[in-house]
Coordinates of C-alpha atoms and ligand atoms in Angstrom, one line a residue:
X1 CA -10.6 -8.5 68.4
X2 CA -7.6 -9.9 66.3
X3 CA -9.4 -13.2 65.9
X4 CA -12.6 -11.5 64.4
X5 CA -10.3 -9.5 62.0
X6 CA -8.6 -12.7 60.8
X7 CA -12.0 -14.4 60.1
X8 CA -13.4 -11.5 57.9
X9 CA -10.2 -11.4 56.0
X10 CA -10.3 -15.2 55.4
X11 CA -14.0 -15.0 54.1
X12 CA -13.1 -12.1 51.7
X13 CA -10.2 -14.1 50.2
X14 CA -12.5 -17.2 49.7
X15 CA -15.1 -15.3 47.6
X16 CA -12.6 -13.7 45.2
X17 CA -12.5 -15.9 42.1
X18 CA -9.0 -17.3 41.4
X19 CA -7.6 -17.0 37.9
X20 CA -5.5 -20.0 37.1
X21 CA -2.0 -19.0 36.3
X22 CA -2.3 -20.9 33.1
X23 CA -5.0 -18.5 32.0
X24 CA -3.1 -15.5 33.0
X25 CA 0.0 -16.4 31.1
X26 CA -2.1 -17.3 28.0
X27 CA -3.9 -13.9 28.3
X28 CA -0.5 -12.2 28.6
X29 CA 0.8 -13.9 25.6
X30 CA -2.2 -12.9 23.7
X31 CA -1.7 -9.3 24.6
X32 CA 1.7 -9.4 22.9
X33 CA 0.3 -10.7 19.6
X34 CA -0.5 -8.2 16.9
X35 CA -4.2 -7.4 16.3
X36 CA -6.2 -9.7 14.1
X37 CA -5.6 -9.0 10.4
X38 CA -2.7 -6.6 10.9
X39 CA 0.9 -7.4 10.4
X40 CA 4.5 -6.2 11.0
X41 CA 6.8 -5.3 8.1
X42 CA 10.2 -6.5 9.2
X43 CA 13.5 -5.1 7.8
X44 CA 13.9 -8.2 5.4
X45 CA 10.5 -7.4 3.8
X46 CA 11.0 -3.6 3.9
X47 CA 13.6 -3.9 1.2
X48 CA 10.9 -5.0 -1.3
X49 CA 8.7 -2.2 0.1
X50 CA 11.3 0.4 -0.5
X51 CA 12.0 -0.9 -3.9
X52 CA 8.2 -0.6 -4.8
X53 CA 8.1 2.8 -3.5
X54 CA 11.2 4.0 -5.6
X55 CA 9.7 2.4 -8.8
X56 CA 6.4 4.1 -8.1
X57 CA 8.0 7.6 -7.6
X58 CA 10.1 7.1 -10.7
X59 CA 7.1 6.1 -12.9
X60 CA 4.5 8.9 -11.6
X61 CA 6.5 12.0 -11.2
X62 CA 7.3 12.6 -14.8
X63 CA 3.6 12.7 -15.5
X64 CA 3.2 15.5 -13.0
X65 CA 1.7 13.6 -10.0
X66 CA 3.1 15.1 -6.8
X67 CA 3.4 13.2 -3.3
X68 CA 0.9 14.1 -0.6
X69 CA 0.2 12.7 2.9
X70 CA -3.3 12.9 4.2
X71 CA -4.5 12.0 7.7
X72 CA -5.5 8.4 8.5
X73 CA -8.3 9.7 10.8
X74 CA -11.2 11.5 9.1
X75 CA -14.7 12.5 10.3
X76 CA -17.0 9.3 9.8
X77 CA -19.4 11.5 7.8
X78 CA -16.8 11.9 5.0
X79 CA -16.8 8.3 4.3
X80 CA -20.7 7.8 4.8
X81 CA -21.1 10.6 2.1
X82 CA -18.0 9.8 -0.1
X83 CA -17.7 6.2 -0.1
X84 CA -21.3 5.8 0.1
X85 CA -23.9 4.6 2.7
X86 CA -24.8 1.7 0.5
X87 CA -21.4 0.2 0.2
X88 CA -20.2 -2.8 2.2
X89 CA -17.3 -0.6 3.3
X90 CA -19.5 1.9 5.2
X91 CA -22.1 -0.7 6.2
X92 CA -19.8 -3.1 7.9
X93 CA -16.1 -2.5 7.4
X94 CA -15.3 0.8 9.1
X95 CA -13.2 1.3 12.2
X96 CA -15.2 4.1 13.8
X97 CA -15.2 5.6 17.3
X98 CA -16.1 8.6 19.1
X99 CA -13.3 10.9 20.4
X100 CA -13.3 12.1 24.0
X101 CA -14.9 15.3 22.7
X102 CA -17.8 13.4 21.2
X103 CA -16.6 13.6 17.5
X104 CA -17.3 10.5 15.4
X105 CA -14.0 9.6 13.5
X106 CA -13.0 6.8 11.3
X107 CA -9.6 5.2 10.4
X108 CA -9.7 5.7 6.6
X109 CA -11.0 2.6 4.7
X110 CA -9.8 4.3 1.5
X111 CA -8.0 7.4 0.6
X112 CA -10.1 9.2 -2.3
X113 CA -12.7 11.0 0.1
X114 CA -9.9 12.4 2.0
X115 CA -8.0 13.8 -0.9
X116 CA -11.2 15.5 -2.1
X117 CA -11.8 17.0 1.3
X118 CA -8.3 18.3 1.2
X119 CA -8.9 19.7 -2.2
X120 CA -12.0 21.6 -1.0
X121 CA -10.4 22.7 2.2
X122 CA -7.3 24.1 0.7
X123 CA -9.1 25.8 -2.2
X124 CA -7.2 23.7 -4.8
X125 CA -9.6 24.6 -7.6
X126 CA -7.5 28.0 -7.8
X127 CA -4.4 25.9 -8.8
X128 CA -3.6 24.8 -12.2
X129 CA -6.0 21.9 -13.2
X130 CA -5.9 19.0 -13.0
X131 CA -4.3 18.6 -9.6
X132 CA -2.3 15.4 -9.8
X133 CA -1.3 13.8 -6.5
X134 CA 0.0 10.5 -5.3
X135 CA 0.2 9.0 -1.9
X136 CA 1.1 5.5 -0.2
X137 CA -0.2 4.5 3.1
X138 CA -2.3 2.3 5.4
X139 CA -6.0 1.8 5.0
X140 CA -8.4 0.0 7.5
X141 CA -11.3 -2.3 6.7
X142 CA -12.8 -4.6 9.2
X143 CA -13.1 -7.7 6.8
X144 CA -12.5 -11.3 7.5
X145 CA -8.8 -11.8 7.3
X146 CA -7.5 -14.3 4.7
X147 CA -4.7 -14.5 2.2
X148 CA -4.4 -11.0 0.6
X149 CA -7.1 -9.5 2.7
X150 CA -6.1 -7.7 5.9
X151 CA -7.6 -5.3 8.3
X152 CA -4.7 -2.9 8.0
X153 CA -3.4 -2.9 4.4
X154 CA -1.4 -0.3 2.3
X155 CA -2.3 1.3 -0.9
X156 CA -0.6 3.4 -3.5
X157 CA -3.1 5.7 -4.8
X158 CA -3.0 8.4 -7.9
X159 CA -5.8 11.1 -8.1
X160 CA -6.2 13.6 -10.9
X161 CA -8.8 16.2 -10.0
X162 CA -10.2 19.1 -12.2
X163 CA -10.3 17.6 -15.8
X164 CA -12.8 15.2 -17.6
X165 CA -10.7 14.4 -20.7
X166 CA -10.7 10.7 -21.5
X167 CA -7.0 11.0 -22.1
X168 CA -6.6 11.2 -18.3
X169 CA -8.4 8.0 -17.8
X170 CA -6.1 6.2 -20.3
X171 CA -3.0 7.9 -18.7
X172 CA -3.8 6.6 -15.2
X173 CA -4.5 3.1 -16.5
X174 CA -1.4 3.2 -18.5
X175 CA 0.8 4.3 -15.6
X176 CA -0.7 1.5 -13.4
X177 CA 0.3 -1.2 -15.8
X178 CA 3.7 0.4 -16.3
X179 CA 4.3 0.2 -12.6
X180 CA 3.1 -3.4 -12.3
X181 CA 5.2 -4.4 -15.3
X182 CA 8.4 -2.8 -13.8
X183 CA 7.7 -4.6 -10.6
X184 CA 7.9 -7.9 -12.7
X185 CA 4.2 -8.4 -12.8
X186 CA 3.4 -8.4 -16.5
X187 CA 0.7 -11.2 -16.5
X188 CA -2.1 -8.7 -15.7
X189 CA -5.5 -8.4 -17.2
X190 CA -6.9 -4.8 -17.4
X191 CA -10.7 -5.1 -16.8
X192 CA -12.6 -2.1 -17.9
X193 CA -16.2 -0.9 -18.1
X194 CA -18.2 2.4 -18.2
X195 CA -20.9 3.0 -15.7
X196 CA -22.0 6.3 -17.6
X197 CA -23.4 9.3 -15.9
X198 CA -26.5 9.4 -13.5
X199 CA -28.6 10.2 -16.4
X200 CA -27.6 6.9 -18.3
X201 CA -27.9 4.9 -15.1
X202 CA -31.5 5.7 -14.4
X203 CA -32.5 3.5 -17.4
X204 CA -30.1 0.9 -16.6
X205 CA -31.3 0.7 -13.0
X206 CA -34.8 0.0 -14.3
X207 CA -33.4 -2.7 -16.5
X208 CA -31.6 -4.3 -13.7
X209 CA -34.6 -4.4 -11.4
X210 CA -36.7 -6.0 -14.2
X211 CA -33.8 -8.5 -15.2
X212 CA -33.5 -9.7 -11.5
X213 CA -37.3 -9.7 -10.8
X214 CA -37.9 -13.3 -11.4
X215 CA -34.5 -14.4 -10.1
X216 CA -34.6 -13.0 -6.7
X217 CA -34.6 -16.4 -5.0
X218 CA -31.5 -17.5 -6.6
X219 CA -29.4 -14.6 -5.2
X220 CA -27.5 -14.6 -1.8
X221 CA -29.1 -13.0 1.1
X222 CA -26.9 -9.8 0.9
X223 CA -27.9 -9.4 -2.9
X224 CA -31.6 -9.8 -2.0
X225 CA -31.2 -6.7 0.2
X226 CA -29.0 -5.0 -2.5
X227 CA -31.6 -5.4 -5.1
X228 CA -33.9 -3.1 -3.3
X229 CA -31.2 -0.5 -2.3
X230 CA -28.8 -0.6 -5.1
X231 CA -29.2 -3.2 -7.9
X232 CA -25.6 -2.3 -9.3
X233 CA -24.0 -4.0 -6.3
X234 CA -25.6 -7.3 -7.3
X235 CA -23.6 -7.3 -10.5
X236 CA -20.5 -6.8 -8.3
X237 CA -21.3 -9.8 -6.0
X238 CA -18.3 -12.3 -6.1
X239 CA -20.4 -15.1 -4.9
X240 CA -20.9 -18.0 -7.6
X241 CA -24.5 -18.3 -7.4
X242 CA -25.0 -14.6 -7.8
X243 CA -22.5 -14.5 -10.8
X244 CA -24.3 -17.4 -12.4
X245 CA -27.5 -15.3 -12.2
X246 CA -25.8 -12.2 -13.6
X247 CA -24.2 -14.0 -16.7
X248 CA -26.9 -12.7 -19.1
X249 CA -27.4 -9.3 -17.7
X250 CA -27.8 -6.6 -20.5
X251 CA -24.4 -4.6 -20.5
X252 CA -24.5 -1.2 -19.0
X253 CA -22.5 0.1 -22.2
X254 CA -25.6 -0.5 -24.1
X255 CA -27.3 2.2 -22.1
X256 CA -24.7 4.9 -22.2
X257 CA -25.9 8.3 -23.5
X258 CA -23.9 9.7 -26.5
X259 CA -21.6 11.7 -24.5
X260 CA -20.7 8.8 -22.2
X261 CA -20.4 6.6 -25.0
X262 CA -18.0 8.8 -26.9
X263 CA -15.9 9.4 -23.7
X264 CA -15.6 5.4 -23.3
X265 CA -14.7 4.9 -26.9
X266 CA -11.9 7.6 -26.8
X267 CA -10.4 6.0 -23.5
X268 CA -10.2 2.6 -25.4
X269 CA -8.6 4.3 -28.3
X270 CA -6.0 5.9 -26.3
X271 CA -5.2 2.6 -24.5
X272 CA -4.9 1.0 -28.0
X273 CA -2.4 3.6 -28.8
X274 CA -0.1 2.8 -26.0
X275 CA -0.8 -0.9 -26.5
X276 CA -2.5 -1.7 -23.3
X277 CA -4.7 -4.6 -23.8
X278 CA -8.0 -4.8 -21.8
X279 CA -11.0 -7.0 -21.3
X280 CA -14.5 -5.1 -21.7
X281 CA -16.2 -6.4 -18.6
X282 CA -19.8 -5.4 -18.5
X283 CA -20.3 -6.6 -14.9
X284 CA -17.5 -4.7 -13.5
X285 CA -19.2 -2.1 -11.2
X286 CA -16.6 -1.6 -8.4
X287 CA -17.8 -1.6 -4.8
X288 CA -17.9 2.1 -4.1
X289 CA -20.8 4.5 -4.7
X290 CA -18.9 7.3 -6.3
X291 CA -18.0 6.1 -9.7
X292 CA -19.2 7.4 -13.0
X293 CA -18.1 6.5 -16.5
X294 CA -14.7 4.6 -16.7
X295 CA -14.1 2.0 -14.1
X296 CA -11.2 -0.5 -14.2
X297 CA -9.3 -3.3 -12.2
X298 CA -6.1 -5.2 -12.7
X299 CA -6.5 -8.9 -12.3
X300 CA -3.7 -11.4 -11.9
X301 CA -4.1 -13.4 -15.0
X302 CA -2.7 -16.6 -13.5
X303 CA -5.0 -16.7 -10.5
X304 CA -8.1 -18.8 -10.2
X305 CA -9.9 -16.3 -8.1
X306 CA -8.7 -13.2 -10.1
X307 CA -11.6 -11.1 -9.3
X308 CA -11.2 -11.5 -5.5
X309 CA -7.5 -11.0 -5.7
X310 CA -7.5 -7.8 -7.7
X311 CA -4.2 -6.0 -7.5
X312 CA -5.9 -2.6 -7.8
X313 CA -8.7 -0.6 -9.2
X314 CA -10.2 2.8 -9.8
X315 CA -12.1 5.0 -12.0
X316 CA -13.8 8.4 -12.6
X317 CA -15.7 10.1 -9.9
X318 CA -17.1 13.2 -11.7
X319 CA -19.9 13.7 -9.1
X320 CA -18.0 13.1 -5.9
X321 CA -16.9 16.6 -5.3
X322 CA -20.4 17.7 -5.4
X323 CA -21.7 15.1 -3.2
X324 CA -19.1 16.1 -0.6
X325 CA -20.4 19.8 -0.8
X326 CA -17.6 21.3 -3.1
X327 CA -17.9 22.9 -6.4
X328 CA -18.7 20.3 -9.1
X329 CA -15.3 19.1 -10.3
X330 CA -14.5 16.0 -12.3
X331 CA -11.7 13.6 -11.3
X332 CA -10.4 10.1 -11.3
X333 CA -8.0 7.9 -9.6
X334 CA -6.6 4.5 -8.9
X335 CA -5.4 2.4 -6.0
X336 CA -3.0 -0.5 -6.0
X337 CA -2.8 -2.9 -3.1
X338 CA 0.7 -3.0 -1.9
X339 CA 0.4 -6.3 0.1
X340 CA -1.0 -8.1 -2.9
X341 CA 1.6 -6.7 -5.2
X342 CA 4.4 -7.7 -2.9
X343 CA 3.0 -11.0 -2.4
X344 CA 2.8 -11.6 -6.2
X345 CA 6.4 -10.4 -6.4
X346 CA 7.5 -12.9 -3.7
X347 CA 5.6 -15.7 -5.4
X348 CA 7.4 -15.0 -8.6
X349 CA 10.7 -14.5 -7.0
X350 CA 11.1 -11.1 -8.7
X351 CA 14.7 -10.0 -8.4
X352 CA 14.9 -6.5 -6.9
X353 CA 17.7 -4.3 -7.2
X354 CA 18.6 -2.4 -3.9
X355 CA 19.9 -5.2 -1.9
X356 CA 23.3 -3.9 -2.5
X357 CA 26.2 -4.8 0.1
X358 CA 27.8 -1.8 1.9
X359 CA 31.5 -1.1 0.7
X360 CA 33.3 -0.9 4.0
X361 CA 33.1 -2.3 7.6
X362 CA 34.8 -0.3 10.4
X363 CA 36.5 -2.9 12.7
X364 CA 38.0 -1.9 16.2
X365 CA 39.8 -3.5 19.0
X366 CA 40.3 -1.9 22.5
X367 CA 38.7 1.0 24.4
X368 CA 40.7 3.8 22.7
X369 CA 40.0 2.4 19.1
X370 CA 36.3 2.1 19.9
X371 CA 36.5 5.7 21.1
X372 CA 38.1 6.9 17.8
X373 CA 35.8 4.7 15.7
X374 CA 32.8 6.8 16.7
X375 CA 34.3 10.0 15.1
X376 CA 35.8 8.2 12.1
X377 CA 32.6 6.3 11.3
X378 CA 30.5 9.6 11.3
X379 CA 33.2 11.2 9.0
X380 CA 32.9 8.3 6.6
X381 CA 29.2 8.6 6.6
X382 CA 29.3 12.4 6.0
X383 CA 31.5 12.0 2.9
X384 CA 29.1 9.6 1.6
X385 CA 31.0 6.2 1.9
X386 CA 28.6 3.2 2.2
X387 CA 30.0 2.0 5.6
X388 CA 28.8 -0.2 8.4
X389 CA 30.1 -0.5 12.0
X390 CA 30.2 -3.1 14.8
X391 CA 31.0 -0.9 17.8
X392 CA 29.0 -3.3 20.1
X393 CA 31.6 -6.2 19.3
X394 CA 35.0 -6.7 21.0
X395 CA 36.4 -9.6 19.0
X396 CA 38.3 -8.9 15.7
X397 CA 37.4 -12.4 14.5
X398 CA 33.7 -11.8 14.9
X399 CA 33.9 -8.5 13.2
X400 CA 35.8 -10.2 10.3
X401 CA 33.1 -12.7 10.0
X402 CA 30.6 -10.0 9.9
X403 CA 32.6 -8.2 7.0
X404 CA 32.4 -11.6 5.0
X405 CA 28.8 -11.9 5.8
X406 CA 27.9 -8.3 4.7
X407 CA 30.1 -8.8 1.6
X408 CA 32.1 -5.6 2.1
X409 CA 35.0 -4.8 -0.2
X410 CA 37.2 -3.1 2.3
X411 CA 37.7 -3.4 6.2
X412 CA 39.0 -0.6 8.1
X413 CA 40.7 -2.0 11.1
X414 CA 41.7 0.1 14.2
X415 CA 43.6 -2.1 16.7
X416 CA 45.3 -0.9 20.0
X417 CA 48.6 0.0 18.1
X418 CA 46.8 1.9 15.4
X419 CA 44.8 3.8 17.9
X420 CA 47.8 5.1 19.7
X421 CA 49.7 5.9 16.4
X422 CA 46.7 7.5 14.7
X423 CA 46.8 5.0 11.9
X424 CA 44.5 2.4 10.5
X425 CA 44.8 -0.7 8.4
X426 CA 42.7 -1.0 5.2
X427 CA 42.2 -4.5 4.3
X428 CA 41.2 -5.7 0.9
X429 CA 38.6 -8.4 1.7
X430 CA 39.1 -10.2 -1.5
X431 CA 42.8 -11.0 -1.3
X432 CA 43.4 -10.1 2.3
X433 CA 46.1 -7.7 1.5
X434 CA 46.4 -4.9 4.2
X435 CA 47.9 -1.4 4.0
X436 CA 48.7 1.0 6.9
X437 CA 47.5 4.5 6.3
X438 CA 47.3 7.7 8.5
X439 CA 43.9 8.5 10.2
X440 CA 44.0 11.9 8.7
X441 CA 44.3 10.3 5.2
X442 CA 41.6 7.7 5.6
X443 CA 38.8 9.2 3.7
X444 CA 41.0 9.9 0.6
X445 CA 42.7 6.3 0.8
X446 CA 39.2 4.7 1.1
X447 CA 37.9 6.5 -1.9
X448 CA 41.1 5.6 -3.9
X449 CA 40.7 2.0 -2.8
X450 CA 37.1 1.7 -3.8
X451 CA 37.6 3.4 -7.2
X452 CA 40.4 0.7 -7.8
X453 CA 38.0 -2.0 -6.9
X454 CA 35.4 -0.6 -9.2
X455 CA 37.9 -0.6 -12.0
X456 CA 39.1 -4.2 -11.3
X457 CA 35.4 -5.4 -11.7
Ligands
HAM501 P1 -10.6 -0.7 -3.8 O1 -10.9 -1.4 -5.1 O2 -11.4 -0.7 -2.7 O3 -10.5 0.8 -4.4 O4 -9.1 -1.0 -3.5 C1 -8.1 -1.0 -4.2 C2 -7.2 -2.1 -4.0 O5 -6.8 -2.1 -2.6 C3 -7.7 -3.5 -4.1 O6 -7.7 -3.8 -5.5 C4 -6.8 -4.2 -3.4 O7 -5.6 -4.7 -4.2 C5 -6.5 -3.5 -2.3 N1 -7.3 -3.8 -1.0 C6 -8.6 -3.6 -0.7 N2 -9.0 -4.1 0.3 C7 -8.0 -4.8 0.7 C8 -7.8 -5.6 2.1 N3 -8.7 -5.8 2.8 N4 -6.5 -6.2 2.2 C9 -5.6 -6.1 1.2 N5 -5.7 -5.3 0.1 C10 -6.9 -4.7 0.1 C11 -10.3 2.0 -3.6 O8 -9.9 2.0 -2.4 C12 -10.5 3.3 -4.2 N6 -10.3 4.4 -3.3 C13 -9.5 3.4 -5.4 C14 -9.6 4.7 -6.1 C15 -8.8 5.8 -6.1 N7 -10.6 5.1 -7.0 C16 -10.3 6.3 -7.3 N8 -9.2 6.7 -6.8

C-alpha cells in the first residue's frame, strides 16, 4: 500500500510543467514595473508640478474660474456620445471595462464630457452664466507610448459654459498663452481656425467629399475609412502622405455662414487687442467630434513635429450639451498637457521659484533630547517656522552635514546637557556662532534670529 501511494505521487509530479526559476524571477520583476505608458512623479519632479499648479491658479482665478474635481471614472456612454463615436479616442483608445454590477465604465480619456455631465446633473443652468471652472488631473488613452505621449497623462482644463460671446473665446486663448509665458514657454504658435456651425458644415462636407474623390488612393488606410464616415478627420491626419493630399483643400472659413464668420472675426479682433499673435490654420480640425466655431492649438514653435507635440488645444462646443441630453447651452474650453509643458520647461532649463531652503534644522543628541525634540519640533511648525528634523539620526556630525546640505540658516541643537537643563543651542550656520537660550524662549529667539538674518542679507 505505501509503495502504490508513492508511485502515484511520483507520476503526478512528473506531469506538472516546471517553470524555470529564471522565468519566475523575470515575471516577478516585471510585476514590479509600472504599467506601460504610465509613470511615477517623484519628489524632485513634483516641485515643478507644484510650481505649475500655483502659476495656473494665480492666472485663472482672477478671471472667475473656480476649481472643481470631477470623477476619473464615468459611464462609457458619456464619451461615446460626447467625445464622439467617430473619434480615434472612442474607436481605439479608451480604457473601458464592466463593473461587477455590469455597468460599462471608462477611465476618462478627456475631461470635457464629465464637466458637462456635472453641469446637467447639478442644475448649473440656474447659476450665474457662464459657469467658469478649472481642473487638473489624470486622463487615460490607450495610445502607442512615445516621447510626450503617455497612456496616463495629466491635463489642466478650463471650461466656460453658458455664453456664446466671442470675447470668451479670446479670453480662454489669452489666459492659456499667459500661463505658458509665465512658465517660461514664450516660443509658442497659436494655431486657430473656425469650424462654423452644423449648417455651414453641411456645404463644407460636400466640398471635402468632392475634393478627395479622385485622391482616395493617396490617403492612408485610416483616412480611406474616415472619408466615408467623417471627411473632416482626413484634414486632421498627421501622416505626411495625407497632409500632402490636403495641401490645396478649400479652407473651411470660406464656407462659414454670416453669423459664424462675424463670430470668428471678432475673436481675432479681441486677440489682436491683447497682442496674441496667431496663425490662421485652415486644416486645424481637432480630433474630437463636439467642436463648433473657434478651435485652436498651442504648438511649440521650435519643434520639428509641432503638430504632434501640441502643448494644448481647445475650442467651442456649442452643441455638446444638447448632444448629451441637456438644455442647449453654448460653451468652450481648453486643455494643456502637463507632461509636455513640464518636459519643455525642463528642456529649456526654466528656473522655477519654490525650491527655497528651509530656515531651521532641529538637531538632537541622546534619548531625552530626542523625546523633547518631538514636542519642540511641532511647536515650531505650529508658529510657522520653516523647520526640518532628523529625529531618525543619532550622530551630531551627520545632522550638521544635513544642515549644510539643506542650506538652513540656523540649527537648533539639543544635546544631553541642554535636554536636562531645558535649554537649547542656536547655531548660526554661516559663522558657526552659538547661543544658549531657554527652551521656553526658543520660538521668540528663533524668530528674532531669522529676522536678523533677513536684515543682514
Ligand atoms: P486634446 O487635444 O485631446 O483636447 O488634448 C489636449 C492636450 O492634452 C494635448 O494638446 C496634449 O498636450 C495633451 N495630450 C493629449 N493626449 C496625450 C497623451 N497621450 N500623452 C500626453 N499628453 C497628451 C482635449 O482633451 C479636450 N478635452 C480639450 C478641451 C477642453 N476642449 C474643450 N475643453
